[in-house]
Short mmCIF file of C-alpha atoms and ligand atoms in Angstrom, two decimals:
data_model
loop_
_atom_site.label_atom_id
_atom_site.label_comp_id
_atom_site.label_asym_id
_atom_site.label_seq_id
_atom_site.Cartn_x
_atom_site.Cartn_y
_atom_site.Cartn_z
CA MET A 1 -88.25 72.33 30.65
CA ALA A 2 -85.17 73.50 32.54
CA LYS A 3 -87.18 75.62 34.91
CA ILE A 4 -89.33 72.89 36.33
CA ILE A 5 -86.47 70.60 37.15
CA GLY A 6 -85.05 70.85 40.65
CA MET A 7 -88.18 71.91 42.48
CA ILE A 8 -88.00 71.46 46.22
CA TYR A 9 -91.63 71.40 47.27
CA TRP A 10 -93.81 70.88 44.22
CA LYS A 11 -94.60 67.35 43.12
CA LYS A 12 -97.48 65.33 41.85
CA LEU A 13 -99.09 63.20 44.56
CA PRO A 14 -101.36 60.21 43.96
CA LYS A 15 -105.03 60.55 44.87
CA GLU A 16 -104.90 58.45 48.07
CA GLU A 17 -101.91 60.38 49.35
CA ARG A 18 -103.64 63.70 48.73
CA LYS A 19 -106.74 62.48 50.54
CA THR A 20 -104.77 61.22 53.51
CA LYS A 21 -102.79 64.46 53.80
CA ILE A 22 -105.94 66.54 53.89
CA GLN A 23 -107.71 64.23 56.32
CA ASN A 24 -104.70 64.28 58.63
CA ALA A 25 -104.62 68.07 58.41
CA LEU A 26 -108.29 68.18 59.38
CA LYS A 27 -107.62 65.83 62.29
CA ALA A 28 -104.97 68.23 63.57
CA ASN A 29 -107.56 71.05 63.52
CA VAL A 30 -110.31 71.55 66.08
CA ASN A 31 -113.31 69.42 65.07
CA PHE A 32 -116.43 71.47 65.73
CA ALA A 33 -118.54 68.34 65.26
CA LYS A 34 -116.85 66.43 68.12
CA ASP A 35 -114.60 68.60 70.27
CA THR A 36 -115.66 70.77 73.17
CA SER A 37 -114.72 74.14 71.82
CA LEU A 38 -116.34 77.03 73.62
CA GLY A 39 -114.50 80.16 72.67
CA TYR A 40 -114.65 80.66 68.92
CA PRO A 41 -117.34 82.67 67.18
CA ALA A 42 -117.29 79.91 64.56
CA SER A 43 -118.47 76.38 63.91
CA LYS A 44 -118.70 73.87 61.13
CA LEU A 45 -121.11 74.86 58.37
CA ASP A 46 -124.80 74.68 59.30
CA GLY A 47 -125.76 71.00 59.28
CA LYS A 48 -129.33 71.71 58.10
CA VAL A 49 -127.92 72.92 54.83
CA PHE A 50 -124.40 71.49 54.53
CA PHE A 51 -124.68 67.82 55.44
CA ASP A 52 -121.59 66.11 56.72
CA ALA A 53 -122.43 63.20 54.39
CA ASP A 54 -120.31 60.05 54.04
CA PHE A 55 -119.39 60.78 50.42
CA LEU A 56 -117.47 63.85 51.60
CA LYS A 57 -114.75 61.48 52.79
CA ASP A 58 -113.88 61.05 49.11
CA ALA A 59 -114.08 64.76 48.42
CA PRO A 60 -111.48 66.26 50.76
CA VAL A 61 -111.92 69.85 49.56
CA LEU A 62 -115.67 69.70 50.25
CA GLN A 63 -114.99 67.99 53.57
CA THR A 64 -112.75 70.93 54.50
CA PHE A 65 -115.41 73.36 53.28
CA VAL A 66 -117.94 71.81 55.70
CA ALA A 67 -115.40 71.62 58.58
CA ASN A 68 -114.92 75.37 57.99
CA PRO A 69 -111.41 76.12 59.28
CA ASN A 70 -110.50 79.77 59.66
CA HIS A 71 -107.10 80.78 58.28
CA ILE A 72 -107.12 84.26 59.81
CA GLY A 73 -103.67 85.86 59.98
CA CYS A 74 -100.40 84.98 58.30
CA HIS A 75 -98.87 81.57 58.94
CA THR A 76 -95.35 82.14 57.70
CA LEU A 77 -94.46 84.39 60.63
CA GLY A 78 -94.84 83.85 64.38
CA ASP A 79 -97.73 81.88 65.88
CA SER A 80 -101.12 81.22 64.36
CA GLU A 81 -104.47 80.03 65.72
CA SER A 82 -103.58 76.56 67.02
CA ALA A 83 -107.15 75.32 66.46
CA PHE A 84 -106.50 75.19 62.71
CA LYS A 85 -102.83 74.25 62.66
CA GLY A 86 -103.35 71.19 60.46
CA THR A 87 -104.74 73.05 57.46
CA HIS A 88 -102.45 76.06 58.09
CA GLU A 89 -99.57 73.68 57.33
CA LEU A 90 -101.04 72.93 53.91
CA GLU A 91 -101.41 76.65 53.20
CA LYS A 92 -97.70 76.94 53.99
CA GLU A 93 -96.99 74.13 51.51
CA VAL A 94 -98.84 76.10 48.82
CA LEU A 95 -96.79 79.19 49.61
CA ASN A 96 -93.55 77.19 49.51
CA VAL A 97 -94.41 75.90 46.06
CA LEU A 98 -95.17 79.34 44.71
CA ALA A 99 -92.56 81.44 46.51
CA VAL A 100 -89.64 79.02 46.25
CA ASP A 101 -90.26 76.65 43.35
CA VAL A 102 -92.05 79.01 40.97
CA PHE A 103 -90.84 82.48 42.01
CA LYS A 104 -87.31 81.58 43.16
CA SER A 105 -87.28 82.82 46.74
CA LYS A 106 -84.84 81.09 49.05
CA PRO A 107 -86.64 78.72 51.45
CA ASN A 108 -87.97 80.46 54.59
CA GLU A 109 -87.10 83.90 53.26
CA PHE A 110 -90.61 85.01 52.44
CA ASP A 111 -93.98 85.71 54.05
CA GLY A 112 -97.39 85.44 52.51
CA TYR A 113 -100.97 84.26 52.64
CA ILE A 114 -103.93 83.24 50.51
CA SER A 115 -106.00 86.37 50.23
CA PRO A 116 -109.54 86.89 48.95
CA GLY A 117 -108.16 87.89 45.54
CA GLY A 118 -105.77 89.91 43.43
CA THR A 119 -107.34 93.17 44.56
CA GLU A 120 -106.56 92.51 48.20
CA ALA A 121 -103.08 91.18 47.45
CA ASN A 122 -102.24 94.32 45.46
CA ILE A 123 -103.64 96.61 48.15
CA GLN A 124 -101.77 94.64 50.81
CA ALA A 125 -98.53 95.35 48.87
CA ILE A 126 -99.18 99.09 48.59
CA TRP A 127 -100.22 99.26 52.26
CA MET A 128 -97.08 97.40 53.33
CA TYR A 129 -94.75 99.67 51.33
CA ARG A 130 -96.52 102.87 52.35
CA ASN A 131 -96.06 101.90 56.01
CA PHE A 132 -92.50 100.71 55.38
CA PHE A 133 -91.57 104.15 54.04
CA MET A 134 -93.43 105.92 56.84
CA TYR A 135 -92.19 103.76 59.74
CA LYS A 136 -88.69 102.88 58.58
CA LYS A 137 -87.72 105.92 56.50
CA GLU A 138 -89.81 108.55 58.27
CA ALA A 139 -91.52 109.44 55.02
CA LYS A 140 -94.47 111.81 55.07
CA LEU A 141 -97.60 110.56 53.31
CA GLU A 142 -97.35 113.24 50.63
CA GLU A 143 -93.78 112.16 49.79
CA ILE A 144 -94.88 108.67 48.72
CA VAL A 145 -96.29 107.93 45.28
CA ILE A 146 -97.34 104.92 43.17
CA LEU A 147 -95.98 104.29 39.67
CA ALA A 148 -97.80 101.90 37.35
CA SER A 149 -98.62 101.74 33.66
CA GLU A 150 -101.91 102.88 32.18
CA ASP A 151 -102.76 99.19 31.52
CA THR A 152 -102.58 98.38 35.24
CA HIS A 153 -105.61 96.79 36.92
CA TYR A 154 -108.02 99.12 38.70
CA SER A 155 -107.16 97.57 42.08
CA ILE A 156 -104.16 99.93 42.03
CA PRO A 157 -106.17 103.17 41.84
CA LYS A 158 -108.54 101.58 44.36
CA GLY A 159 -105.60 101.01 46.73
CA ALA A 160 -104.24 104.48 46.01
CA ASN A 161 -107.57 105.97 47.00
CA LEU A 162 -107.87 103.92 50.20
CA LEU A 163 -104.30 104.66 51.25
CA GLN A 164 -104.45 108.31 50.19
CA LEU A 165 -101.59 108.08 47.71
CA ASP A 166 -101.26 109.50 44.22
CA TRP A 167 -100.93 107.13 41.29
CA LEU A 168 -98.71 108.35 38.45
CA LYS A 169 -99.98 106.63 35.36
CA ILE A 170 -97.21 105.70 32.91
CA PRO A 171 -98.25 105.72 29.24
CA VAL A 172 -97.64 102.68 27.04
CA SER A 173 -97.32 102.50 23.26
CA PHE A 174 -100.66 101.84 21.58
CA GLU A 175 -99.61 98.84 19.48
CA ASN A 176 -97.01 97.14 21.69
CA ARG A 177 -98.29 98.06 25.16
CA VAL A 178 -94.69 98.70 26.22
CA ILE A 179 -93.93 101.34 28.87
CA ASP A 180 -92.86 104.65 27.35
CA LYS A 181 -89.46 105.04 29.04
CA THR A 182 -89.03 108.67 28.05
CA ALA A 183 -92.39 109.54 29.60
CA LEU A 184 -91.54 107.43 32.66
CA GLU A 185 -88.33 109.37 33.23
CA GLU A 186 -90.09 112.71 32.77
CA ILE A 187 -92.79 111.68 35.23
CA ILE A 188 -90.22 110.59 37.83
CA VAL A 189 -88.21 113.81 37.46
CA LYS A 190 -91.37 115.91 37.77
CA ALA A 191 -92.54 113.94 40.81
CA LYS A 192 -89.14 114.40 42.46
CA ASN A 193 -89.31 118.13 41.79
CA ASN A 194 -92.75 118.12 43.40
CA GLY A 195 -91.38 116.63 46.60
CA LYS A 196 -91.98 112.89 46.00
CA LYS A 197 -89.15 110.85 47.48
CA TYR A 198 -90.52 107.31 47.83
CA PHE A 199 -91.88 105.31 44.91
CA ILE A 200 -94.08 102.22 45.05
CA VAL A 201 -93.86 100.51 41.67
CA ILE A 202 -96.43 98.03 40.40
CA SER A 203 -95.00 96.13 37.44
CA ASN A 204 -97.41 93.88 35.56
CA MET A 205 -96.93 90.23 34.73
CA GLY A 206 -99.94 89.98 32.44
CA THR A 207 -102.20 93.00 32.28
CA THR A 208 -105.93 92.41 32.47
CA MET A 209 -106.78 93.59 28.97
CA PHE A 210 -103.65 92.72 26.98
CA GLY A 211 -101.70 90.15 28.97
CA SER A 212 -98.71 92.45 28.44
CA VAL A 213 -95.74 91.94 30.71
CA ASP A 214 -93.83 95.02 31.89
CA ASN A 215 -90.08 94.84 32.12
CA PRO A 216 -89.33 95.71 35.77
CA GLU A 217 -85.86 96.85 34.67
CA ASP A 218 -87.49 99.81 32.86
CA TYR A 219 -88.52 101.13 36.28
CA ILE A 220 -85.43 100.01 38.16
CA THR A 221 -82.92 101.62 35.78
CA ILE A 222 -84.60 105.01 35.80
CA LEU A 223 -85.33 105.06 39.54
CA GLU A 224 -81.73 104.10 40.32
CA LYS A 225 -80.44 106.72 37.88
CA HIS A 226 -82.38 109.37 39.80
CA ASN A 227 -81.29 107.96 43.12
CA VAL A 228 -84.72 107.66 44.71
CA ALA A 229 -86.01 105.07 47.17
CA PHE A 230 -88.43 102.54 45.73
CA LYS A 231 -90.10 99.19 46.32
CA LEU A 232 -91.33 97.01 43.50
CA HIS A 233 -94.36 94.74 43.45
CA ILE A 234 -95.26 92.37 40.60
CA ASP A 235 -98.94 92.06 39.76
CA GLY A 236 -99.05 88.51 38.41
CA ALA A 237 -102.72 88.07 39.35
CA TYR A 238 -103.43 86.75 35.88
CA GLY A 239 -99.97 85.90 34.51
CA GLY A 240 -98.46 84.32 37.62
CA PHE A 241 -99.58 80.82 36.68
CA VAL A 242 -98.70 81.31 32.98
CA TYR A 243 -95.59 83.38 32.35
CA PRO A 244 -93.07 81.55 34.59
CA PHE A 245 -93.98 78.33 32.74
CA SER A 246 -94.17 79.65 29.18
CA ASN A 247 -90.99 81.71 29.47
CA GLU A 248 -88.40 79.47 31.03
CA ASN A 249 -85.87 82.31 31.03
CA SER A 250 -88.11 84.62 33.03
CA THR A 251 -86.29 86.58 35.70
CA ILE A 252 -89.39 88.32 36.97
CA ASN A 253 -89.10 86.65 40.34
CA PHE A 254 -87.28 86.89 43.66
CA SER A 255 -83.91 86.18 41.98
CA ASN A 256 -84.08 89.89 41.13
CA PRO A 257 -83.14 91.66 44.39
CA ASN A 258 -85.32 94.65 43.48
CA ILE A 259 -88.51 92.60 43.35
CA SER A 260 -89.98 92.49 46.85
CA SER A 261 -93.49 91.08 46.44
CA ILE A 262 -95.83 89.30 44.03
CA THR A 263 -99.57 88.81 43.58
CA ILE A 264 -100.69 85.56 41.94
CA ASP A 265 -104.36 84.58 41.66
CA ALA A 266 -105.25 80.92 41.82
CA HIS A 267 -108.87 81.71 40.96
CA LYS A 268 -107.90 82.79 37.46
CA MET A 269 -105.58 80.46 35.50
CA LEU A 270 -105.41 77.74 38.15
CA GLN A 271 -109.22 77.33 38.10
CA ALA A 272 -109.44 77.38 41.88
CA PRO A 273 -112.60 78.68 43.59
CA TYR A 274 -112.93 82.44 44.08
CA GLY A 275 -111.21 83.65 47.21
CA THR A 276 -107.77 82.35 46.27
CA GLY A 277 -105.55 85.33 45.59
CA ILE A 278 -102.00 84.82 46.78
CA PHE A 279 -99.71 87.43 48.29
CA ILE A 280 -95.98 86.76 48.75
CA CYS A 281 -93.27 89.15 49.92
CA ARG A 282 -89.69 89.03 51.12
CA LYS A 283 -89.10 88.61 54.86
CA GLY A 284 -88.90 91.76 56.94
CA LEU A 285 -91.67 93.68 55.21
CA ILE A 286 -95.05 92.33 56.25
CA GLU A 287 -94.52 93.45 59.87
CA ASN A 288 -95.25 96.96 58.62
CA VAL A 289 -98.95 96.09 58.44
CA LEU A 290 -99.19 94.46 61.85
CA THR A 291 -102.40 95.47 63.57
CA LYS A 292 -101.35 95.53 67.21
CA GLU A 293 -104.96 95.76 68.40
CA ALA A 294 -105.73 92.24 67.05
CA GLN A 295 -105.12 90.81 70.51
CA TYR A 296 -107.76 88.11 70.58
CA VAL A 297 -106.18 86.46 67.53
CA GLU A 298 -103.51 83.93 68.51
CA GLY A 299 -100.39 85.12 66.72
CA MET A 300 -100.30 88.24 64.60
CA ASP A 301 -102.74 89.54 62.07
CA LEU A 302 -100.63 90.84 59.24
CA THR A 303 -103.30 90.73 56.57
CA LEU A 304 -105.93 93.10 55.27
CA CYS A 305 -108.92 90.76 55.33
CA GLY A 306 -109.11 89.06 58.75
CA SER A 307 -111.01 85.75 58.67
CA ARG A 308 -110.63 83.69 55.52
CA SER A 309 -111.64 80.19 54.57
CA GLY A 310 -109.13 77.38 55.03
CA ALA A 311 -111.02 75.43 52.36
CA ASN A 312 -109.62 77.85 49.79
CA ALA A 313 -106.06 76.98 50.78
CA ILE A 314 -106.91 73.29 50.53
CA ALA A 315 -108.45 73.78 47.08
CA VAL A 316 -105.24 75.40 45.82
CA TRP A 317 -103.12 72.72 47.50
CA MET A 318 -105.23 70.05 45.84
CA ILE A 319 -104.83 71.52 42.35
CA LEU A 320 -101.08 72.01 42.70
CA PHE A 321 -100.45 68.51 44.02
CA THR A 322 -102.84 66.85 41.57
CA TYR A 323 -100.94 68.30 38.62
CA GLY A 324 -97.37 68.60 39.83
CA PRO A 325 -95.06 70.95 37.92
CA HIS A 326 -94.73 68.89 34.73
CA LYS A 327 -98.45 68.51 34.10
CA TRP A 328 -98.94 72.20 34.80
CA PHE A 329 -96.21 73.02 32.30
CA GLU A 330 -97.94 70.79 29.75
CA LYS A 331 -101.28 72.48 30.34
CA ILE A 332 -99.78 75.93 29.78
CA SER A 333 -98.01 74.66 26.65
CA VAL A 334 -101.31 73.46 25.18
CA LEU A 335 -102.90 76.86 25.85
CA GLN A 336 -99.91 78.54 24.20
CA MET A 337 -100.43 76.36 21.13
CA ARG A 338 -104.10 77.29 20.94
CA THR A 339 -103.18 80.96 21.29
CA GLN A 340 -100.69 80.60 18.45
CA PHE A 341 -103.35 78.90 16.33
CA LEU A 342 -105.68 81.87 16.83
CA CYS A 343 -102.90 84.35 16.02
CA ASN A 344 -102.02 82.45 12.82
CA GLU A 345 -105.65 82.55 11.70
CA LEU A 346 -105.89 86.28 12.43
CA ASP A 347 -102.67 86.85 10.48
CA LYS A 348 -104.17 85.08 7.46
CA LEU A 349 -107.08 87.51 7.59
CA ASN A 350 -104.78 90.52 8.08
CA ILE A 351 -106.55 91.30 11.33
CA LYS A 352 -104.48 93.38 13.73
CA TYR A 353 -104.07 92.29 17.32
CA PHE A 354 -101.71 92.43 20.30
CA ARG A 355 -100.28 89.32 21.89
CA GLU A 356 -97.50 89.08 24.44
CA PRO A 357 -95.58 86.06 23.05
CA PHE A 358 -95.54 84.15 26.35
CA MET A 359 -99.16 84.77 27.25
CA ASN A 360 -102.53 83.34 26.27
CA ILE A 361 -104.48 86.56 25.72
CA VAL A 362 -105.13 87.97 22.23
CA THR A 363 -106.45 91.52 22.09
CA ILE A 364 -107.86 92.43 18.70
CA HIS A 365 -108.31 95.90 17.21
CA ALA A 366 -112.03 96.57 17.61
CA GLU A 367 -112.46 97.84 14.05
CA PHE A 368 -112.09 94.24 12.79
CA ILE A 369 -114.79 92.79 15.00
CA PRO A 370 -118.47 93.43 14.18
CA LYS A 371 -120.46 94.13 17.33
CA GLU A 372 -122.73 91.09 16.78
CA ILE A 373 -119.73 88.76 16.68
CA ALA A 374 -118.21 90.36 19.78
CA GLU A 375 -121.49 89.85 21.63
CA LYS A 376 -122.12 86.35 20.35
CA TYR A 377 -118.67 85.16 21.46
CA ASP A 378 -118.62 87.16 24.70
CA LEU A 379 -115.47 89.05 23.79
CA VAL A 380 -114.53 91.57 26.46
CA PRO A 381 -114.17 95.18 25.27
CA GLU A 382 -111.55 97.51 26.69
CA THR A 383 -114.31 99.94 27.54
CA HIS A 384 -118.08 99.55 27.37
CA ASN A 385 -118.70 102.64 25.28
CA HIS A 386 -118.42 103.74 21.65
CA GLU A 387 -114.75 104.67 22.12
CA ASN A 388 -113.79 101.03 22.52
CA LYS A 389 -110.66 100.20 20.53
CA TRP A 390 -109.98 96.61 21.59
CA TYR A 391 -111.64 93.26 22.25
CA LYS A 392 -109.87 90.49 24.09
CA ILE A 393 -109.95 86.72 23.85
CA VAL A 394 -108.57 84.82 26.83
CA LEU A 395 -107.43 81.31 25.99
CA MET A 396 -108.64 79.65 29.16
CA ASN A 397 -108.87 75.89 29.47
CA HIS A 398 -112.47 75.77 28.16
CA VAL A 399 -111.58 77.71 24.99
CA GLU A 400 -110.81 74.98 22.47
CA VAL A 401 -109.64 75.01 18.87
CA GLN A 402 -113.12 74.08 17.67
CA HIS A 403 -114.56 77.24 19.30
CA LEU A 404 -111.80 79.31 17.75
CA THR A 405 -112.48 77.80 14.34
CA THR A 406 -116.17 78.74 14.38
CA PHE A 407 -115.28 82.23 15.58
CA ILE A 408 -112.68 82.61 12.79
CA ASP A 409 -115.12 81.31 10.16
CA GLU A 410 -117.67 83.95 11.14
CA LEU A 411 -115.03 86.62 11.21
CA LYS A 412 -113.81 85.55 7.78
CA ALA A 413 -117.33 85.80 6.39
CA SER A 414 -117.64 89.30 7.78
CA VAL A 415 -114.20 90.36 6.44
CA TYR A 416 -115.10 89.16 2.93
CA ALA A 417 -118.67 90.46 3.05
C1 PLP B 1 -103.76 91.96 36.47
C2 PLP B 1 -104.84 91.88 37.50
N1 PLP B 1 -104.60 92.30 38.75
C3 PLP B 1 -105.52 92.26 39.72
C4 PLP B 1 -106.78 91.77 39.46
C5 PLP B 1 -107.81 91.75 40.56
O1 PLP B 1 -108.12 90.45 40.90
P1 PLP B 1 -109.43 90.06 41.74
O2 PLP B 1 -110.59 90.27 40.83
O3 PLP B 1 -109.15 88.65 42.10
O4 PLP B 1 -109.49 90.94 42.93
C6 PLP B 1 -107.10 91.34 38.17
C7 PLP B 1 -108.45 90.85 37.85
O5 PLP B 1 -108.84 90.70 36.74
C8 PLP B 1 -106.10 91.39 37.16
O6 PLP B 1 -106.34 90.98 35.92
#
């Protein structure tokens, strides 16, 4: 519990207070239904389809969806479009909660925004560091390289391709999914010998398939030993709303001076609508992706995506302030208990699996799962071909003990058959 005491920004707000805050934010925005607003290539949502009905007054997220504010740009730095300043403030509140209360940044020492998803947030990080090395350290493109484990999400190779960087894939042990430090050191030494001088590290807080959490110190120690420049990003797209709550001693946050940025997706564990990835970085970095040509935008565009829906920020705000930190902690604790229940049942059947102790993903050796059961229960394979070695179960909110029990009963029948 220690971790969630002493939060500065995050609290639970009663329903009426939440509603009033959002309605006041909307009032501070331009109102396309009433105001004379001639310049924007935007309006409220089409009234023939999206009625501005009275009941929306009691559904502030939907009301914001219809009002259609644009959150283009980054609102933690410089000016932003004044037409949407009310809801921009609530996006800033979301970022304060995550950057300061959850990920231990000092207040006002970070930048960030709600991005379309984890993919964009990860690419934004790589883009920012690539430019940082090129603009601030005079690095040549071919001297910069990405390091990330083989379990890393495919948004990293996607970003590497877009930004014309190599990705050096670090092997992990088959059973434990832990980074092979000997291989990591060999790869770094070889890269250095091949002229690489600047390393962009992506360290996972919950890999997609295993929920495994890399130890950033594995990278830091070896990179420091070899005296090379590096920047480190945490991909907490999945684990960002789990791990800091389940592991109260986690130091994978801005208290570690080597961690410079984090991706956290609200549209995964937080059950927010799609379009709610979150990117946060230390101050002094995001300027490296300033697009100077974005002159018609009031303020600076420091993001990859351009226009983005303000309703997404409000949806995340609403979830955070409906729960407050204690209820969120409780929710994660329940999911941890269900995960443990599943693991205990698998142990009884001598079925082999991987589970990171602080996460709610269980990845089972495929040889124990008949194909029919995998299909019936929608288990996700590591690869969709005959070489598949793993199936994962993600203990999301809708996965209850009764579902697990029926799954285990069927599995048991197949084990004893
Ligand atoms: C660890 C991790 N990073 C990044 C992503 C990409 O997120 P999105 O699909 O929101 O772009 C995912 C998606 O599953 C993920 O699991």
